[in-house]
């Protein structure tokens, strides 16, 4: 199982990193919304943990883009 961690604070990632390594999880960490899109275009991580406080400016431009990759699931 590949876990994607999305957080713009290094300390949060470092806190999760030791736990995930100790328990044998495969994971990737990204810091920006742009990086999330790049990862999701090349792999299908499951689950995803995400920062709920990513600065609005970081997501505003990305949310304006329409990406057919992210279709609503039925």
mmCIF file of N, CA and C in Angstrom:
data_model
loop_
_atom_site.group_PDB
_atom_site.id
_atom_site.type_symbol
_atom_site.label_atom_id
_atom_site.label_comp_id
_atom_site.label_asym_id
_atom_site.label_seq_id
_atom_site.Cartn_x
_atom_site.Cartn_y
_atom_site.Cartn_z
ATOM 1 N N UNK A 1 0.850 -1.167 0.000
ATOM 2 C CA UNK A 1 0.000 0.000 0.000
ATOM 3 C C UNK A 1 0.900 1.236 0.000
ATOM 4 N N UNK A 2 0.676 2.136 -0.935
ATOM 5 C CA UNK A 2 1.435 3.383 -1.040
ATOM 6 C C UNK A 2 0.619 4.506 -0.413
ATOM 7 N N UNK A 3 1.216 5.203 0.547
ATOM 8 C CA UNK A 3 0.550 6.303 1.235
ATOM 9 C C UNK A 3 1.126 7.615 0.714
ATOM 10 N N UNK A 4 0.266 8.573 0.443
ATOM 11 C CA UNK A 4 0.698 9.902 0.044
ATOM 12 C C UNK A 4 0.441 10.853 1.203
ATOM 13 N N UNK A 5 1.489 11.531 1.632
ATOM 14 C CA UNK A 5 1.376 12.517 2.701
ATOM 15 C C UNK A 5 1.524 13.898 2.069
ATOM 16 N N UNK A 6 0.532 14.748 2.295
ATOM 17 C CA UNK A 6 0.554 16.100 1.741
ATOM 18 C C UNK A 6 0.584 17.079 2.904
ATOM 19 N N UNK A 7 1.700 17.751 3.054
ATOM 20 C CA UNK A 7 1.813 18.732 4.128
ATOM 21 C C UNK A 7 2.941 19.685 3.808
ATOM 22 N N UNK A 8 2.734 20.958 4.063
ATOM 23 C CA UNK A 8 3.762 21.949 3.768
ATOM 24 C C UNK A 8 4.668 22.231 4.966
ATOM 25 N N UNK A 9 4.520 21.451 6.033
ATOM 26 C CA UNK A 9 5.366 21.623 7.214
ATOM 27 C C UNK A 9 6.237 20.383 7.407
ATOM 28 N N UNK A 10 7.532 20.589 7.340
ATOM 29 C CA UNK A 10 8.497 19.496 7.459
ATOM 30 C C UNK A 10 8.340 18.741 8.781
ATOM 31 N N UNK A 11 8.045 19.438 9.859
ATOM 32 C CA UNK A 11 7.918 18.805 11.170
ATOM 33 C C UNK A 11 6.801 17.764 11.197
ATOM 34 N N UNK A 12 5.702 18.048 10.533
ATOM 35 C CA UNK A 12 4.591 17.089 10.478
ATOM 36 C C UNK A 12 5.046 15.828 9.761
ATOM 37 N N UNK A 13 5.713 16.002 8.631
ATOM 38 C CA UNK A 13 6.207 14.848 7.885
ATOM 39 C C UNK A 13 7.192 14.041 8.720
ATOM 40 N N UNK A 14 8.116 14.701 9.386
ATOM 41 C CA UNK A 14 9.103 13.988 10.196
ATOM 42 C C UNK A 14 8.434 13.175 11.296
ATOM 43 N N UNK A 15 7.360 13.702 11.846
ATOM 44 C CA UNK A 15 6.624 12.979 12.888
ATOM 45 C C UNK A 15 6.011 11.695 12.346
ATOM 46 N N UNK A 16 5.457 11.762 11.145
ATOM 47 C CA UNK A 16 4.845 10.581 10.533
ATOM 48 C C UNK A 16 5.885 9.615 9.973
ATOM 49 N N UNK A 17 6.998 10.149 9.489
ATOM 50 C CA UNK A 17 8.003 9.339 8.806
ATOM 51 C C UNK A 17 8.508 8.180 9.668
ATOM 52 N N UNK A 18 8.889 8.448 10.900
ATOM 53 C CA UNK A 18 9.415 7.385 11.764
ATOM 54 C C UNK A 18 8.383 6.286 11.969
ATOM 55 N N UNK A 19 7.150 6.665 12.248
ATOM 56 C CA UNK A 19 6.089 5.683 12.440
ATOM 57 C C UNK A 19 5.914 4.815 11.197
ATOM 58 N N UNK A 20 5.837 5.448 10.041
ATOM 59 C CA UNK A 20 5.611 4.713 8.795
ATOM 60 C C UNK A 20 6.775 3.780 8.473
ATOM 61 N N UNK A 21 7.991 4.241 8.663
ATOM 62 C CA UNK A 21 9.163 3.391 8.422
ATOM 63 C C UNK A 21 9.166 2.211 9.387
ATOM 64 N N UNK A 22 8.940 2.487 10.667
ATOM 65 C CA UNK A 22 8.939 1.424 11.683
ATOM 66 C C UNK A 22 7.890 0.353 11.405
ATOM 67 N N UNK A 23 6.805 0.724 10.739
ATOM 68 C CA UNK A 23 5.724 -0.222 10.459
ATOM 69 C C UNK A 23 5.724 -0.736 9.021
ATOM 70 N N UNK A 24 6.784 -0.426 8.282
ATOM 71 C CA UNK A 24 6.970 -0.993 6.955
ATOM 72 C C UNK A 24 6.100 -0.430 5.847
ATOM 73 N N UNK A 25 5.587 0.774 6.029
ATOM 74 C CA UNK A 25 4.739 1.364 4.997
ATOM 75 C C UNK A 25 5.573 2.002 3.892
ATOM 76 N N UNK A 26 5.050 1.953 2.680
ATOM 77 C CA UNK A 26 5.628 2.614 1.522
ATOM 78 C C UNK A 26 4.916 3.958 1.395
ATOM 79 N N UNK A 27 5.667 5.043 1.368
ATOM 80 C CA UNK A 27 5.021 6.351 1.348
ATOM 81 C C UNK A 27 5.828 7.363 0.553
ATOM 82 N N UNK A 28 5.121 8.412 0.160
ATOM 83 C CA UNK A 28 5.719 9.553 -0.515
ATOM 84 C C UNK A 28 5.199 10.800 0.168
ATOM 85 N N UNK A 29 6.064 11.785 0.321
ATOM 86 C CA UNK A 29 5.649 13.052 0.904
ATOM 87 C C UNK A 29 5.781 14.152 -0.135
ATOM 88 N N UNK A 30 4.779 15.006 -0.219
ATOM 89 C CA UNK A 30 4.851 16.178 -1.080
ATOM 90 C C UNK A 30 4.437 17.400 -0.272
ATOM 91 N N UNK A 31 4.903 18.555 -0.730
ATOM 92 C CA UNK A 31 4.686 19.783 0.020
ATOM 93 C C UNK A 31 3.740 20.769 -0.654
ATOM 94 N N UNK A 32 3.431 20.554 -1.934
ATOM 95 C CA UNK A 32 2.600 21.522 -2.656
ATOM 96 C C UNK A 32 1.476 20.823 -3.413
ATOM 97 N N UNK A 33 0.455 21.590 -3.744
ATOM 98 C CA UNK A 33 -0.668 21.066 -4.516
ATOM 99 C C UNK A 33 -0.194 20.644 -5.905
ATOM 100 N N UNK A 34 0.724 21.398 -6.475
ATOM 101 C CA UNK A 34 1.277 21.049 -7.787
ATOM 102 C C UNK A 34 1.923 19.671 -7.747
ATOM 103 N N UNK A 35 2.659 19.383 -6.667
ATOM 104 C CA UNK A 35 3.289 18.068 -6.520
ATOM 105 C C UNK A 35 2.254 16.961 -6.372
ATOM 106 N N UNK A 36 1.149 17.261 -5.699
ATOM 107 C CA UNK A 36 0.073 16.273 -5.554
ATOM 108 C C UNK A 36 -0.441 15.862 -6.928
ATOM 109 N N UNK A 37 -0.693 16.843 -7.777
ATOM 110 C CA UNK A 37 -1.211 16.554 -9.117
ATOM 111 C C UNK A 37 -0.216 15.707 -9.895
ATOM 112 N N UNK A 38 1.068 16.033 -9.810
ATOM 113 C CA UNK A 38 2.092 15.247 -10.509
ATOM 114 C C UNK A 38 2.074 13.791 -10.044
ATOM 115 N N UNK A 39 2.004 13.579 -8.741
ATOM 116 C CA UNK A 39 1.984 12.219 -8.188
ATOM 117 C C UNK A 39 0.735 11.480 -8.647
ATOM 118 N N UNK A 40 -0.419 12.130 -8.566
ATOM 119 C CA UNK A 40 -1.672 11.468 -8.920
ATOM 120 C C UNK A 40 -1.779 11.175 -10.412
ATOM 121 N N UNK A 41 -1.004 11.873 -11.213
ATOM 122 C CA UNK A 41 -0.984 11.585 -12.645
ATOM 123 C C UNK A 41 -0.124 10.371 -12.977
ATOM 124 N N UNK A 42 0.728 9.954 -12.048
ATOM 125 C CA UNK A 42 1.629 8.832 -12.325
ATOM 126 C C UNK A 42 1.403 7.619 -11.438
ATOM 127 N N UNK A 43 0.693 7.791 -10.329
ATOM 128 C CA UNK A 43 0.455 6.657 -9.436
ATOM 129 C C UNK A 43 -0.883 6.828 -8.737
ATOM 130 N N UNK A 44 -1.293 5.793 -8.058
ATOM 131 C CA UNK A 44 -2.576 5.797 -7.360
ATOM 132 C C UNK A 44 -2.357 5.445 -5.888
ATOM 133 N N UNK A 45 -1.868 6.416 -5.106
ATOM 134 C CA UNK A 45 -1.647 6.129 -3.686
ATOM 135 C C UNK A 45 -2.969 5.914 -2.962
ATOM 136 N N UNK A 46 -2.891 5.128 -1.913
ATOM 137 C CA UNK A 46 -4.082 4.859 -1.131
ATOM 138 C C UNK A 46 -3.644 4.427 0.249
ATOM 139 N N UNK A 47 -3.938 5.082 1.294
ATOM 140 C CA UNK A 47 -4.718 6.311 1.406
ATOM 141 C C UNK A 47 -3.850 7.556 1.239
ATOM 142 N N UNK A 48 -4.503 8.703 1.346
ATOM 143 C CA UNK A 48 -3.818 9.987 1.292
ATOM 144 C C UNK A 48 -4.084 10.708 2.607
ATOM 145 N N UNK A 49 -3.024 11.211 3.244
ATOM 146 C CA UNK A 49 -3.216 12.087 4.396
ATOM 147 C C UNK A 49 -2.862 13.486 3.928
ATOM 148 N N UNK A 50 -3.639 14.447 4.339
ATOM 149 C CA UNK A 50 -3.415 15.791 3.812
ATOM 150 C C UNK A 50 -3.509 16.867 4.880
ATOM 151 N N UNK A 51 -2.773 17.905 4.641
ATOM 152 C CA UNK A 51 -2.779 19.085 5.489
ATOM 153 C C UNK A 51 -4.083 19.835 5.238
ATOM 154 N N UNK A 52 -4.788 20.161 6.277
ATOM 155 C CA UNK A 52 -6.041 20.899 6.102
ATOM 156 C C UNK A 52 -5.821 22.402 6.093
ATOM 157 N N UNK A 53 -4.584 22.818 6.286
ATOM 158 C CA UNK A 53 -4.286 24.250 6.338
ATOM 159 C C UNK A 53 -3.267 24.683 5.294
ATOM 160 N N UNK A 54 -3.296 24.083 4.117
ATOM 161 C CA UNK A 54 -2.417 24.529 3.046
ATOM 162 C C UNK A 54 -2.872 25.940 2.669
ATOM 163 N N UNK A 55 -1.934 26.880 2.545
ATOM 164 C CA UNK A 55 -2.323 28.266 2.255
ATOM 165 C C UNK A 55 -3.236 28.378 1.037
ATOM 166 N N UNK A 56 -4.230 29.240 1.134
ATOM 167 C CA UNK A 56 -5.216 29.402 0.056
ATOM 168 C C UNK A 56 -4.557 29.733 -1.269
ATOM 169 N N UNK A 57 -3.531 30.545 -1.255
ATOM 170 C CA UNK A 57 -2.855 30.925 -2.492
ATOM 171 C C UNK A 57 -2.265 29.703 -3.187
ATOM 172 N N UNK A 58 -1.833 28.722 -2.419
ATOM 173 C CA UNK A 58 -1.234 27.513 -2.989
ATOM 174 C C UNK A 58 -2.257 26.669 -3.733
ATOM 175 N N UNK A 59 -3.509 26.761 -3.330
ATOM 176 C CA UNK A 59 -4.540 25.940 -3.973
ATOM 177 C C UNK A 59 -5.392 26.711 -4.971
ATOM 178 N N UNK A 60 -5.397 28.023 -4.868
ATOM 179 C CA UNK A 60 -6.276 28.827 -5.720
ATOM 180 C C UNK A 60 -6.004 28.608 -7.208
ATOM 181 N N UNK A 61 -4.773 28.725 -7.624
ATOM 182 C CA UNK A 61 -4.446 28.551 -9.040
ATOM 183 C C UNK A 61 -4.699 27.126 -9.502
ATOM 184 N N UNK A 62 -4.390 26.159 -8.663
ATOM 185 C CA UNK A 62 -4.588 24.766 -9.043
ATOM 186 C C UNK A 62 -6.064 24.447 -9.198
ATOM 187 N N UNK A 63 -6.900 24.993 -8.330
ATOM 188 C CA UNK A 63 -8.328 24.679 -8.394
ATOM 189 C C UNK A 63 -8.994 25.295 -9.620
ATOM 190 N N UNK A 64 -8.363 26.291 -10.222
ATOM 191 C CA UNK A 64 -8.922 26.901 -11.426
ATOM 192 C C UNK A 64 -8.706 26.027 -12.653
ATOM 193 N N UNK A 65 -7.750 25.124 -12.575
ATOM 194 C CA UNK A 65 -7.445 24.263 -13.713
ATOM 195 C C UNK A 65 -8.433 23.104 -13.746
ATOM 196 N N UNK A 66 -8.867 22.762 -14.917
ATOM 197 C CA UNK A 66 -9.749 21.607 -15.050
ATOM 198 C C UNK A 66 -8.900 20.427 -15.461
ATOM 199 N N UNK A 67 -8.968 19.361 -14.716
ATOM 200 C CA UNK A 67 -8.174 18.176 -15.008
ATOM 201 C C UNK A 67 -9.112 16.986 -15.107
ATOM 202 N N UNK A 68 -9.199 16.405 -16.280
ATOM 203 C CA UNK A 68 -10.115 15.290 -16.503
ATOM 204 C C UNK A 68 -9.679 14.026 -15.774
ATOM 205 N N UNK A 69 -8.458 14.026 -15.241
ATOM 206 C CA UNK A 69 -7.972 12.877 -14.482
ATOM 207 C C UNK A 69 -8.798 12.679 -13.216
ATOM 208 N N UNK A 70 -9.271 13.780 -12.657
ATOM 209 C CA UNK A 70 -9.974 13.722 -11.385
ATOM 210 C C UNK A 70 -11.482 13.758 -11.598
ATOM 211 N N UNK A 71 -11.990 12.694 -12.142
ATOM 212 C CA UNK A 71 -13.423 12.567 -12.381
ATOM 213 C C UNK A 71 -14.112 12.176 -11.084
ATOM 214 N N UNK A 72 -15.369 12.522 -10.976
ATOM 215 C CA UNK A 72 -16.137 12.085 -9.821
ATOM 216 C C UNK A 72 -16.297 10.579 -9.883
ATOM 217 N N UNK A 73 -16.073 9.941 -8.743
ATOM 218 C CA UNK A 73 -16.251 8.486 -8.683
ATOM 219 C C UNK A 73 -17.693 8.172 -8.368
ATOM 220 N N UNK A 74 -18.168 7.106 -8.972
ATOM 221 C CA UNK A 74 -19.554 6.686 -8.730
ATOM 222 C C UNK A 74 -19.604 5.604 -7.698
#
